Amino acid sequence: MSMQPEEDFEEEELELYEHFKFVIDKGQTPIRIDKFLTDKIAFATRNKIQQAIDAGLIQVNGESIKGSYKVKPLDDIRVHMGKPPRDTEVVPEDIPLNIVYEDQHLLVVNKEAGMVVHPAHGNWTGTLVNALVFYFQNLPEMKGNEGRPGLVHRIDKDTSGLLVIAKSEEAMTHLASQFFHHTIERTYLAIVWGEIEEEAGTVTGNVGRSAKNRKIMDVFPDGSQGKHAVTHWKVLNRLRYVSLIQCNLETGRTHQIRAHMKYLGHPLFNDATYGGDKIRKGTQFSKYKTFVHNAFNLLPRQALHAKSLGFIHPVTKEKLYFEAPLPADFQAVLDKWENYVNFE
C-alpha cells in the first residue's frame, strides 16, 4: 500500500487540512474503513473518521462511502482531515474580537484589516488565532480542539470581514464539508482600477503559484497549471477611474479575487502585491495624482472586504447569514472617490 499527503490542494480553506491518498495493496484483507484509517493516520480517532465519512470528506474510488465500507485491494482512498495540533503551543493573547454571532458550536467574527489569521513564519503573535485561544480559555464546554481554535477558512491579512470558527470537532467537520463542496455563500466588495465595460460577468481560470514569484498567484486560463477557480462579479458603482464591484466566490483559491481581477486588467485599488498601488487609470494632472496618493494613504491596503457569509448550521441545520458593514478606511476612500467624480 502507498500512502502520501495530497500535493495538489491550493484552496485557502483547504490549507488548514491534511490530505491523504491511500492506494491499497493487492493482498489487503477486507477491513472496515474507519478502523483502517484510524490505524494509519496520526491523531485520527474512530469518531473523527466517522464524522469525516458522514460529511463526505472521505472517498473511495471517487465515491462517498459509509463507515461500514470494507477496504478492498487496489482501492484508491482520498482523505480530507483537520490538521493535528501544532507542536509549538499558540500563546493566548488578550486581543479584542469583534464577535458577530456565537453559540455553543461556532462563532462568527468580523476581522479587521491588518490582522493575520493564523500563526506562521514571521507572525507567531498578534494573530486571530492567538486572540481566539485566549477567548476560548473561558469556554470549558469546548471539546475536541485541543487548544487549537477550529479555523475552516482564512482571509488575507489586509482583507477585512467575516470568518466562521468551529468550537467543536463536529462543527469543524461539517463546516469543512460545506467549504469542500462549495456550498458556502461568500460575498466580497472591492474597489478596482478602471471602469469595466460589462455590468456583470464571470472569471473562470485556474489559479496557482507564479513561477516567477512564489508569493503571488497567477491565472492559467488554459488549465495547464493551478486549480479550477470561478469568481462571479458585478459592478455596483462606476467612479470614472475606479469601480466598486461585488464578487461571489464559487471556489476559494488563495488570492482568488485579487488574481482574477488583475487578470481582467482591473487590479484592486492599492493592492501592492498585484500592481494596484500605482495609478492605473486617470489623468496626468498633479492634482489628480495628489488625490490618488492621499486615497492610498487613507486606505493603506488592498480595497477588499468579506461582506457576507452564509452557511448551514452544523448541528441545528438552520440557514445562517451574516453581513459586515464596510470598515471606516474602505468607506472613507469610497466617499472620497464619489466626491471627486461628482464635484471635480
Coordinates of N, CA and C in Angstrom, one line a residue, residues 60-290:
V60 N -13.8 6.8 -1.7 CA -13.1 5.6 -2.2 C -13.4 5.5 -3.7
N61 N -12.4 5.5 -4.5 CA -12.5 5.4 -6.0 C -13.4 6.5 -6.5
G62 N -13.3 7.7 -5.9 CA -14.1 8.8 -6.3 C -15.5 8.9 -5.8
E63 N -15.9 8.0 -5.0 CA -17.3 8.0 -4.5 C -17.3 8.1 -2.9
S64 N -18.3 8.7 -2.4 CA -18.6 8.8 -1.0 C -19.0 7.4 -0.5
I65 N -18.6 7.0 0.7 CA -18.9 5.7 1.2 C -19.5 5.8 2.7
K66 N -19.9 4.7 3.2 CA -20.4 4.6 4.6 C -19.3 4.1 5.5
G67 N -19.5 4.3 6.8 CA -18.5 3.8 7.7 C -18.3 2.3 7.8
S68 N -19.3 1.6 7.3 CA -19.2 0.2 7.3 C -18.5 -0.4 6.1
Y69 N -18.1 0.5 5.2 CA -17.4 0.0 3.9 C -16.1 -0.7 4.3
K70 N -15.9 -1.8 3.6 CA -14.7 -2.6 3.9 C -13.6 -2.3 2.8
V71 N -12.5 -1.9 3.2 CA -11.4 -1.7 2.2 C -11.0 -2.9 1.5
K72 N -10.8 -2.8 0.1 CA -10.5 -3.9 -0.7 C -9.2 -3.6 -1.5
P73 N -8.6 -4.7 -2.0 CA -7.4 -4.5 -2.8 C -7.6 -3.5 -3.9
L74 N -6.6 -2.6 -4.1 CA -6.5 -1.6 -5.2 C -7.4 -0.4 -5.0
D75 N -8.1 -0.4 -3.9 CA -8.9 0.8 -3.6 C -8.1 2.1 -3.6
D76 N -8.6 3.1 -4.1 CA -8.0 4.5 -4.1 C -8.8 5.3 -3.1
I77 N -8.2 5.6 -1.9 CA -8.8 6.3 -0.8 C -8.3 7.7 -0.7
R78 N -9.2 8.7 -0.7 CA -8.8 10.1 -0.5 C -9.4 10.6 0.8
V79 N -8.6 11.2 1.6 CA -9.0 11.7 2.9 C -8.7 13.2 3.1
H80 N -9.7 13.9 3.6 CA -9.6 15.3 3.9 C -9.9 15.5 5.4
M81 N -8.8 15.8 6.2 CA -8.9 15.8 7.6 C -8.3 17.1 8.2
G82 N -8.9 17.5 9.3 CA -8.3 18.7 10.0 C -6.9 18.3 10.5
K83 N -6.0 19.3 10.4 CA -4.6 19.1 10.8 C -4.5 18.8 12.3
P84 N -3.6 18.0 12.8 CA -3.4 17.8 14.2 C -2.8 19.1 14.9
P85 N -2.9 19.2 16.2 CA -2.4 20.4 16.8 C -0.9 20.7 16.5
R86 N -0.5 21.9 16.5 CA 0.9 22.3 16.2 C 1.7 21.8 17.4
D87 N 3.0 21.5 17.1 CA 3.9 21.1 18.2 C 4.2 22.4 19.0
T88 N 4.2 23.5 18.4 CA 4.5 24.8 19.1 C 3.2 25.3 19.6
E89 N 3.1 25.5 20.9 CA 1.9 26.0 21.5 C 1.6 27.4 21.1
V90 N 0.3 27.7 20.8 CA -0.1 29.0 20.4 C -0.3 29.8 21.7
V91 N 0.4 31.0 21.8 CA 0.3 31.8 23.0 C -1.0 32.5 23.1
P92 N -1.8 32.4 24.2 CA -3.0 33.2 24.3 C -2.7 34.6 24.4
E93 N -3.4 35.5 23.7 CA -3.2 36.9 23.8 C -4.6 37.6 23.9
D94 N -4.6 38.6 24.9 CA -5.9 39.3 25.1 C -6.1 40.4 24.1
I95 N -6.5 40.0 22.9 CA -6.8 40.9 21.8 C -8.3 41.0 21.6
P96 N -8.8 42.1 21.5 CA -10.3 42.3 21.3 C -10.8 41.6 20.1
L97 N -11.9 41.0 20.1 CA -12.5 40.3 19.0 C -13.9 41.0 18.7
N98 N -14.2 41.2 17.4 CA -15.5 41.7 17.0 C -16.3 40.5 16.7
I99 N -17.1 40.0 17.7 CA -17.9 38.8 17.5 C -19.3 39.2 17.0
V100 N -19.6 38.7 15.9 CA -20.9 38.9 15.2 C -22.0 38.0 15.7
Y101 N -21.6 36.7 16.0 CA -22.5 35.7 16.4 C -21.7 34.6 17.1
E102 N -22.4 34.0 18.2 CA -21.8 32.9 18.9 C -22.8 32.0 19.5
D103 N -22.6 30.7 19.4 CA -23.4 29.8 20.2 C -22.4 28.7 20.7
Q104 N -22.9 27.6 21.2 CA -22.0 26.6 21.8 C -21.2 25.8 20.7
H105 N -21.6 26.0 19.5 CA -20.9 25.2 18.4 C -19.9 26.0 17.5
L106 N -20.2 27.3 17.4 CA -19.4 28.1 16.5 C -19.5 29.6 16.8
L107 N -18.6 30.4 16.2 CA -18.7 31.8 16.3 C -18.3 32.4 15.0
V108 N -18.8 33.6 14.7 CA -18.5 34.4 13.5 C -17.9 35.7 14.0
V109 N -16.7 36.0 13.4 CA -16.0 37.2 13.8 C -15.9 38.1 12.6
N110 N -15.8 39.4 12.8 CA -15.6 40.4 11.8 C -14.1 40.8 12.0
K111 N -13.2 40.3 11.2 CA -11.8 40.6 11.3 C -11.4 41.9 10.7
E112 N -10.6 42.7 11.5 CA -10.2 44.0 11.0 C -9.0 43.8 10.1
A113 N -8.8 44.7 9.1 CA -7.6 44.6 8.2 C -6.4 44.8 9.1
G114 N -5.3 44.1 8.6 CA -4.0 44.2 9.3 C -3.8 43.0 10.3
M115 N -4.8 42.2 10.6 CA -4.6 41.1 11.5 C -4.4 39.8 10.7
V116 N -3.3 39.1 11.0 CA -3.0 37.8 10.4 C -4.0 36.8 11.0
V117 N -4.5 35.9 10.2 CA -5.5 34.9 10.8 C -4.8 33.8 11.6
H118 N -3.7 33.2 11.0 CA -3.1 32.1 11.7 C -1.6 32.3 11.9
P119 N -1.1 31.9 13.0 CA 0.4 32.0 13.2 C 1.2 31.3 12.1
A120 N 2.2 31.9 11.7 CA 3.1 31.3 10.7 C 4.4 32.0 10.8
H121 N 5.4 31.6 9.9 CA 6.7 32.2 9.9 C 6.6 33.7 9.8
G122 N 7.2 34.4 10.8 CA 7.1 35.9 10.8 C 6.0 36.5 11.5
N123 N 5.0 35.7 11.8 CA 3.8 36.2 12.5 C 3.3 35.1 13.6
W124 N 4.1 35.0 14.6 CA 3.7 34.0 15.6 C 2.8 34.5 16.7
T125 N 2.7 35.9 16.8 CA 1.9 36.5 17.8 C 1.0 37.6 17.1
G126 N 0.0 38.0 17.9 CA -0.9 39.1 17.4 C -1.9 38.6 16.3
T127 N -2.1 37.3 16.2 CA -3.0 36.8 15.1 C -4.4 36.6 15.7
L128 N -5.3 36.3 14.8 CA -6.6 36.0 15.2 C -6.7 34.7 16.1
V129 N -5.8 33.8 15.7 CA -5.8 32.5 16.5 C -5.3 32.8 17.9
N130 N -4.3 33.6 18.1 CA -3.8 34.0 19.4 C -5.0 34.6 20.3
A131 N -5.7 35.4 19.6 CA -6.9 36.0 20.3 C -7.9 35.0 20.6
L132 N -8.2 34.0 19.7 CA -9.2 33.0 19.9 C -8.8 32.1 21.1
V133 N -7.5 31.7 21.1 CA -7.0 30.8 22.2 C -7.3 31.4 23.5
F134 N -7.0 32.7 23.6 CA -7.3 33.4 24.9 C -8.8 33.4 25.2
Y135 N -9.6 33.7 24.2 CA -11.0 33.8 24.4 C -11.6 32.4 24.8
F136 N -11.1 31.4 24.2 CA -11.6 30.0 24.4 C -11.2 29.5 25.7
Q137 N -10.2 30.1 26.4 CA -9.9 29.6 27.8 C -11.0 29.6 28.7
N138 N -12.0 30.5 28.4 CA -13.2 30.7 29.3 C -14.4 29.9 28.8
L139 N -14.1 28.9 27.9 CA -15.2 28.1 27.3 C -14.9 26.6 27.6
P140 N -15.2 26.2 28.9 CA -14.8 24.8 29.2 C -15.7 23.8 28.4
E141 N -16.8 24.2 27.9 CA -17.6 23.2 27.1 C -17.0 22.9 25.8
M142 N -16.1 23.6 25.3 CA -15.5 23.4 24.0 C -14.5 22.2 24.2
K143 N -14.8 21.1 23.4 CA -14.0 19.9 23.4 C -13.6 19.6 22.0
G144 N -12.5 18.9 21.9 CA -12.0 18.4 20.6 C -11.1 19.3 19.8
N145 N -10.9 20.6 20.3 CA -10.0 21.5 19.6 C -8.6 21.4 20.1
E146 N -8.4 20.8 21.3 CA -7.1 20.6 21.9 C -6.2 21.9 21.9
G147 N -6.9 22.9 22.3 CA -6.2 24.2 22.4 C -6.0 24.9 21.0
R148 N -6.6 24.4 20.0 CA -6.4 25.0 18.7 C -7.8 25.3 18.1
P149 N -8.1 26.6 18.0 CA -9.5 27.0 17.5 C -9.7 26.5 16.1
G150 N -10.9 26.1 15.8 CA -11.3 25.4 14.6 C -11.4 26.3 13.4
L151 N -10.4 26.8 12.8 CA -10.5 27.6 11.6 C -10.8 26.7 10.4
V152 N -11.8 27.1 9.6 CA -12.2 26.3 8.5 C -11.9 27.1 7.2
H153 N -11.5 28.4 7.3 CA -11.1 29.2 6.1 C -10.3 30.4 6.6
R154 N -9.8 31.1 5.7 CA -9.0 32.3 6.0 C -9.3 33.4 5.1
I155 N -9.0 34.6 5.5 CA -8.9 35.7 4.6 C -7.5 36.4 4.8
D156 N -7.1 37.1 3.8 CA -5.7 37.7 3.8 C -5.6 38.7 5.0
K157 N -4.4 38.9 5.4 CA -4.0 39.8 6.5 C -4.7 41.2 6.3
D158 N -4.6 41.7 5.1 CA -5.1 43.1 4.8 C -6.4 43.1 4.2
T159 N -7.1 42.0 4.3 CA -8.6 42.0 3.9 C -9.4 42.0 5.1
S160 N -10.4 42.8 5.2 CA -11.3 42.8 6.4 C -12.5 41.9 6.1
G161 N -13.2 41.6 7.2 CA -14.5 40.9 7.0 C -14.7 39.6 7.8
L162 N -15.7 38.9 7.4 CA -16.3 37.8 8.1 C -15.5 36.4 8.0
L163 N -15.4 35.8 9.2 CA -14.9 34.4 9.3 C -15.7 33.6 10.2
V164 N -15.9 32.3 9.9 CA -16.6 31.4 10.9 C -15.5 30.5 11.5
I165 N -15.7 30.3 12.8 CA -14.7 29.4 13.6 C -15.5 28.4 14.3
A166 N -15.1 27.1 14.2 CA -15.8 26.0 14.8 C -15.3 25.9 16.3
K167 N -16.2 25.5 17.2 CA -15.8 25.3 18.6 C -15.8 23.9 19.0
S168 N -16.1 23.0 18.1 CA -16.0 21.6 18.4 C -15.6 20.8 17.1
E169 N -15.2 19.6 17.3 CA -14.7 18.8 16.2 C -15.9 18.5 15.3
E170 N -17.1 18.3 15.8 CA -18.3 18.0 15.0 C -18.6 19.2 14.1
A171 N -18.5 20.4 14.7 CA -18.8 21.6 13.9 C -17.8 21.9 12.8
M172 N -16.5 21.6 13.2 CA -15.4 21.8 12.2 C -15.6 20.9 11.0
T173 N -15.9 19.6 11.3 CA -16.1 18.7 10.2 C -17.2 19.0 9.3
H174 N -18.3 19.5 9.8 CA -19.5 19.8 8.9 C -19.3 21.1 8.2
L175 N -18.6 22.1 8.8 CA -18.3 23.3 8.1 C -17.3 23.1 7.0
A176 N -16.3 22.3 7.3 CA -15.3 21.9 6.3 C -15.9 21.3 5.1
S177 N -16.9 20.4 5.4 CA -17.6 19.8 4.3 C -18.3 20.8 3.4
Q178 N -18.9 21.8 3.9 CA -19.6 22.9 3.1 C -18.6 23.7 2.3
F179 N -17.4 24.0 2.9 CA -16.4 24.6 2.1 C -15.9 23.7 1.0
F180 N -15.7 22.4 1.3 CA -15.1 21.4 0.4 C -16.1 21.3 -0.8
H181 N -17.4 21.3 -0.5 CA -18.3 21.1 -1.6 C -18.9 22.4 -2.2
H182 N -18.2 23.5 -1.8 CA -18.5 24.9 -2.4 C -20.0 25.3 -2.2
T183 N -20.6 25.0 -1.0 CA -21.9 25.4 -0.7 C -22.0 26.6 0.2
I184 N -20.8 27.1 0.7 CA -20.8 28.3 1.5 C -21.0 29.5 0.6
E185 N -21.9 30.4 1.0 CA -22.1 31.6 0.3 C -21.2 32.7 0.8
R186 N -20.4 33.3 -0.1 CA -19.4 34.4 0.3 C -19.5 35.5 -0.6
T187 N -19.7 36.7 -0.1 CA -19.7 37.9 -1.0 C -18.7 38.9 -0.5
Y188 N -17.9 39.4 -1.4 CA -16.9 40.4 -1.2 C -17.2 41.7 -1.9
L189 N -16.8 42.8 -1.3 CA -16.8 44.1 -2.0 C -15.4 44.5 -2.3
A190 N -15.1 45.1 -3.5 CA -13.8 45.5 -3.8 C -13.9 46.8 -4.7
I191 N -12.8 47.6 -4.5 CA -12.6 48.7 -5.4 C -11.5 48.3 -6.4
V192 N -11.8 48.4 -7.7 CA -10.8 48.0 -8.7 C -10.5 49.2 -9.6
W193 N -9.4 49.1 -10.2 CA -9.0 50.2 -11.1 C -9.8 50.1 -12.4
G194 N -10.2 51.2 -13.0 CA -10.9 51.3 -14.3 C -12.4 51.0 -14.2
E195 N -13.0 51.3 -15.3 CA -14.4 51.0 -15.5 C -14.6 49.8 -16.3
I196 N -15.2 48.8 -15.8 CA -15.4 47.5 -16.5 C -16.6 47.8 -17.5
E197 N -16.4 47.4 -18.8 CA -17.4 47.6 -19.8 C -18.7 46.9 -19.5
E198 N -18.7 45.7 -19.1 CA -19.9 44.9 -18.8 C -20.4 45.3 -17.4
E199 N -21.7 45.0 -17.2 CA -22.3 45.2 -15.9 C -22.0 44.1 -14.9
A200 N -21.8 42.9 -15.5 CA -21.6 41.7 -14.6 C -20.9 40.6 -15.5
G201 N -20.3 39.7 -14.8 CA -19.6 38.6 -15.6 C -19.0 37.6 -14.7
T202 N -18.3 36.6 -15.2 CA -17.7 35.5 -14.5 C -16.3 35.3 -15.0
V203 N -15.4 35.2 -14.1 CA -14.0 34.8 -14.4 C -13.8 33.4 -14.1
T204 N -13.4 32.6 -15.1 CA -13.1 31.2 -15.0 C -11.7 31.0 -15.4
G205 N -10.8 30.7 -14.5 CA -9.4 30.5 -14.9 C -8.6 29.9 -13.7
N206 N -7.9 28.8 -14.0 CA -7.1 28.2 -12.9 C -6.2 29.2 -12.2
V207 N -6.1 29.1 -10.9 CA -5.2 29.9 -10.1 C -4.2 29.1 -9.4
G208 N -2.9 29.5 -9.6 CA -1.8 28.7 -9.0 C -0.6 29.6 -8.7
R209 N 0.4 29.1 -8.0 CA 1.6 29.9 -7.7 C 2.3 30.3 -8.9
S210 N 2.7 31.6 -8.9 CA 3.5 32.1 -10.0 C 4.9 31.5 -10.0
A211 N 5.4 31.1 -11.2 CA 6.7 30.5 -11.3 C 7.8 31.6 -11.0
K212 N 7.5 32.8 -11.3 CA 8.5 33.9 -11.1 C 8.5 34.5 -9.7
N213 N 7.4 34.4 -9.0 CA 7.3 34.9 -7.7 C 6.3 34.1 -6.9
R214 N 6.8 33.2 -6.0 CA 6.0 32.2 -5.3 C 5.0 32.9 -4.3
K215 N 5.2 34.2 -4.0 CA 4.3 34.9 -3.1 C 3.0 35.3 -3.7
I216 N 2.9 35.3 -5.0 CA 1.7 35.7 -5.7 C 1.1 34.5 -6.5
M217 N -0.1 34.7 -6.9 CA -0.8 33.7 -7.7 C -1.0 34.2 -9.1
D218 N -0.9 33.4 -10.1 CA -1.2 33.7 -11.5 C -2.4 32.9 -11.9
V219 N -3.0 33.4 -13.0 CA -4.2 32.8 -13.6 C -3.7 32.0 -14.9
F220 N -4.1 30.8 -15.0 CA -3.8 29.9 -16.1 C -5.1 29.5 -16.8
P221 N -5.5 30.4 -17.8 CA -6.8 30.1 -18.4 C -6.9 28.8 -19.2
D222 N -5.7 28.3 -19.6 CA -5.7 27.1 -20.4 C -5.7 25.9 -19.5
G223 N -5.7 26.1 -18.2 CA -5.8 24.9 -17.3 C -4.5 24.2 -17.2
S224 N -3.4 24.7 -17.7 CA -2.1 24.0 -17.6 C -1.6 23.8 -16.3
Q225 N -1.9 24.8 -15.4 CA -1.4 24.7 -14.0 C -2.5 25.2 -13.1
G226 N -2.2 25.2 -11.8 CA -3.1 25.7 -10.8 C -4.3 24.9 -10.6
K227 N -5.3 25.4 -10.0 CA -6.6 24.8 -9.7 C -7.8 25.6 -10.2
H228 N -8.8 24.8 -10.6 CA -10.0 25.4 -11.1 C -10.5 26.5 -10.2
A229 N -10.8 27.7 -10.7 CA -11.3 28.8 -9.9 C -12.4 29.6 -10.7
V230 N -13.4 30.0 -10.0 CA -14.5 30.7 -10.6 C -14.9 31.9 -9.7
T231 N -14.9 33.1 -10.2 CA -15.4 34.3 -9.5 C -16.5 35.0 -10.3
H232 N -17.6 35.2 -9.7 CA -18.7 35.9 -10.3 C -18.7 37.4 -9.8
W233 N -18.8 38.3 -10.7 CA -18.7 39.7 -10.3 C -19.8 40.6 -10.9
K234 N -20.1 41.7 -10.3 CA -21.0 42.7 -10.9 C -20.6 44.1 -10.4
V235 N -20.8 45.1 -11.2 CA -20.5 46.4 -10.9 C -21.6 47.1 -10.1
L236 N -21.2 47.7 -9.0 CA -22.2 48.3 -8.1 C -22.2 49.9 -8.3
N237 N -21.0 50.4 -8.6 CA -20.8 51.9 -8.7 C -19.7 52.2 -9.6
R238 N -19.9 53.0 -10.6 CA -18.8 53.4 -11.6 C -18.4 54.8 -11.2
L239 N -17.1 54.9 -10.9 CA -16.5 56.1 -10.4 C -15.4 56.7 -11.3
R240 N -15.7 56.6 -12.6 CA -14.8 57.1 -13.7 C -13.5 56.4 -13.8
Y241 N -12.6 56.5 -12.8 CA -11.3 55.9 -12.8 C -11.2 54.6 -12.0
V242 N -12.2 54.3 -11.2 CA -12.3 53.1 -10.4 C -13.7 52.6 -10.4
S243 N -13.9 51.4 -10.0 CA -15.3 50.8 -9.9 C -15.4 50.1 -8.6
L244 N -16.6 50.2 -8.0 CA -16.9 49.4 -6.8 C -17.6 48.1 -7.3
I245 N -17.1 46.9 -7.0 CA -17.7 45.7 -7.5 C -18.0 44.8 -6.4
Q246 N -18.9 43.8 -6.7 CA -19.3 42.7 -5.8 C -18.8 41.5 -6.4
C247 N -18.1 40.6 -5.6 CA -17.6 39.3 -6.0 C -18.2 38.2 -5.2
N248 N -18.7 37.2 -5.9 CA -19.2 36.0 -5.2 C -18.3 34.8 -5.6
L249 N -17.7 34.1 -4.6 CA -16.8 33.1 -4.9 C -17.5 31.7 -5.1
E250 N -17.2 31.1 -6.2 CA -17.7 29.7 -6.4 C -16.7 28.7 -5.9
T251 N -15.4 29.1 -5.9 CA -14.3 28.4 -5.3 C -13.6 29.3 -4.4
G252 N -12.6 28.8 -3.7 CA -11.9 29.6 -2.7 C -10.4 29.5 -2.8
R253 N -9.8 29.8 -3.9 CA -8.4 29.7 -4.1 C -7.7 30.9 -3.4
T254 N -6.4 30.6 -3.0 CA -5.6 31.7 -2.4 C -5.6 32.9 -3.3
H255 N -5.9 34.1 -2.8 CA -5.8 35.3 -3.5 C -6.7 35.3 -4.8
Q256 N -7.7 34.5 -4.8 CA -8.5 34.3 -6.0 C -9.1 35.6 -6.6
I257 N -9.7 36.5 -5.8 CA -10.3 37.7 -6.3 C -9.2 38.6 -6.8
R258 N -8.1 38.7 -6.0 CA -7.0 39.6 -6.4 C -6.3 39.2 -7.7
A259 N -6.1 37.9 -7.9 CA -5.5 37.4 -9.1 C -6.5 37.5 -10.3
H260 N -7.7 37.1 -10.1 CA -8.7 37.2 -11.2 C -8.9 38.6 -11.7
M261 N -9.0 39.6 -10.8 CA -9.2 40.9 -11.2 C -8.0 41.5 -11.9
K262 N -6.8 41.2 -11.5 CA -5.6 41.6 -12.2 C -5.6 41.0 -13.6
Y263 N -6.0 39.7 -13.7 CA -6.1 39.0 -15.0 C -7.0 39.7 -16.0
L264 N -8.1 40.3 -15.4 CA -9.1 41.1 -16.2 C -8.6 42.5 -16.6
G265 N -7.4 42.8 -16.0 CA -6.9 44.2 -16.3 C -7.4 45.2 -15.3
H266 N -8.0 44.8 -14.2 CA -8.6 45.7 -13.2 C -8.1 45.3 -11.8
P267 N -6.9 45.5 -11.5 CA -6.4 45.1 -10.2 C -7.0 45.9 -9.1
L268 N -7.1 45.3 -7.9 CA -7.7 46.0 -6.7 C -6.9 47.3 -6.4
F269 N -7.7 48.3 -6.0 CA -7.1 49.6 -5.6 C -6.1 49.4 -4.4
N270 N -4.9 49.9 -4.6 CA -3.9 49.8 -3.6 C -3.4 48.4 -3.2
D271 N -3.6 47.5 -4.1 CA -3.1 46.1 -3.9 C -1.6 46.1 -4.4
A272 N -0.7 46.2 -3.4 CA 0.7 46.3 -3.8 C 1.2 45.0 -4.4
T273 N 0.7 43.9 -4.0 CA 1.1 42.6 -4.5 C 0.8 42.4 -5.9
Y274 N -0.3 42.9 -6.4 CA -0.8 42.7 -7.7 C -0.9 44.0 -8.6
G275 N 0.0 45.0 -8.2 CA 0.1 46.1 -9.1 C -0.9 47.2 -8.9
G276 N -1.8 47.1 -7.9 CA -2.8 48.1 -7.7 C -2.4 49.4 -6.9
D277 N -1.1 49.4 -6.5 CA -0.7 50.5 -5.7 C 0.0 51.6 -6.6
K278 N -0.3 51.6 -7.9 CA 0.2 52.6 -8.8 C -1.1 53.2 -9.5
I279 N -1.0 54.4 -10.0 CA -2.1 54.9 -10.8 C -2.2 54.2 -12.1
R280 N -3.4 53.5 -12.2 CA -3.6 52.7 -13.4 C -4.5 53.3 -14.4
K281 N -5.4 54.2 -13.9 CA -6.3 54.9 -14.8 C -6.4 56.4 -14.4
G282 N -6.6 57.3 -15.3 CA -6.8 58.7 -15.0 C -5.9 59.6 -15.7
T283 N -5.9 60.8 -15.3 CA -5.1 61.9 -16.0 C -3.7 62.0 -15.4
Q284 N -2.9 62.8 -16.0 CA -1.5 63.1 -15.6 C -1.4 64.4 -14.8
F285 N -2.6 65.0 -14.5 CA -2.5 66.2 -13.8 C -2.0 66.0 -12.3
S286 N -1.2 66.9 -11.8 CA -0.7 66.8 -10.5 C -1.7 66.7 -9.4
K287 N -2.8 67.5 -9.6 CA -3.9 67.5 -8.7 C -4.5 66.1 -8.5
Y288 N -4.7 65.4 -9.7 CA -5.3 64.1 -9.6 C -4.3 63.1 -9.0
K289 N -3.0 63.2 -9.3 CA -2.0 62.3 -8.7 C -2.0 62.5 -7.1
T290 N -2.1 63.8 -6.7 CA -2.1 64.0 -5.3 C -3.3 63.4 -4.6

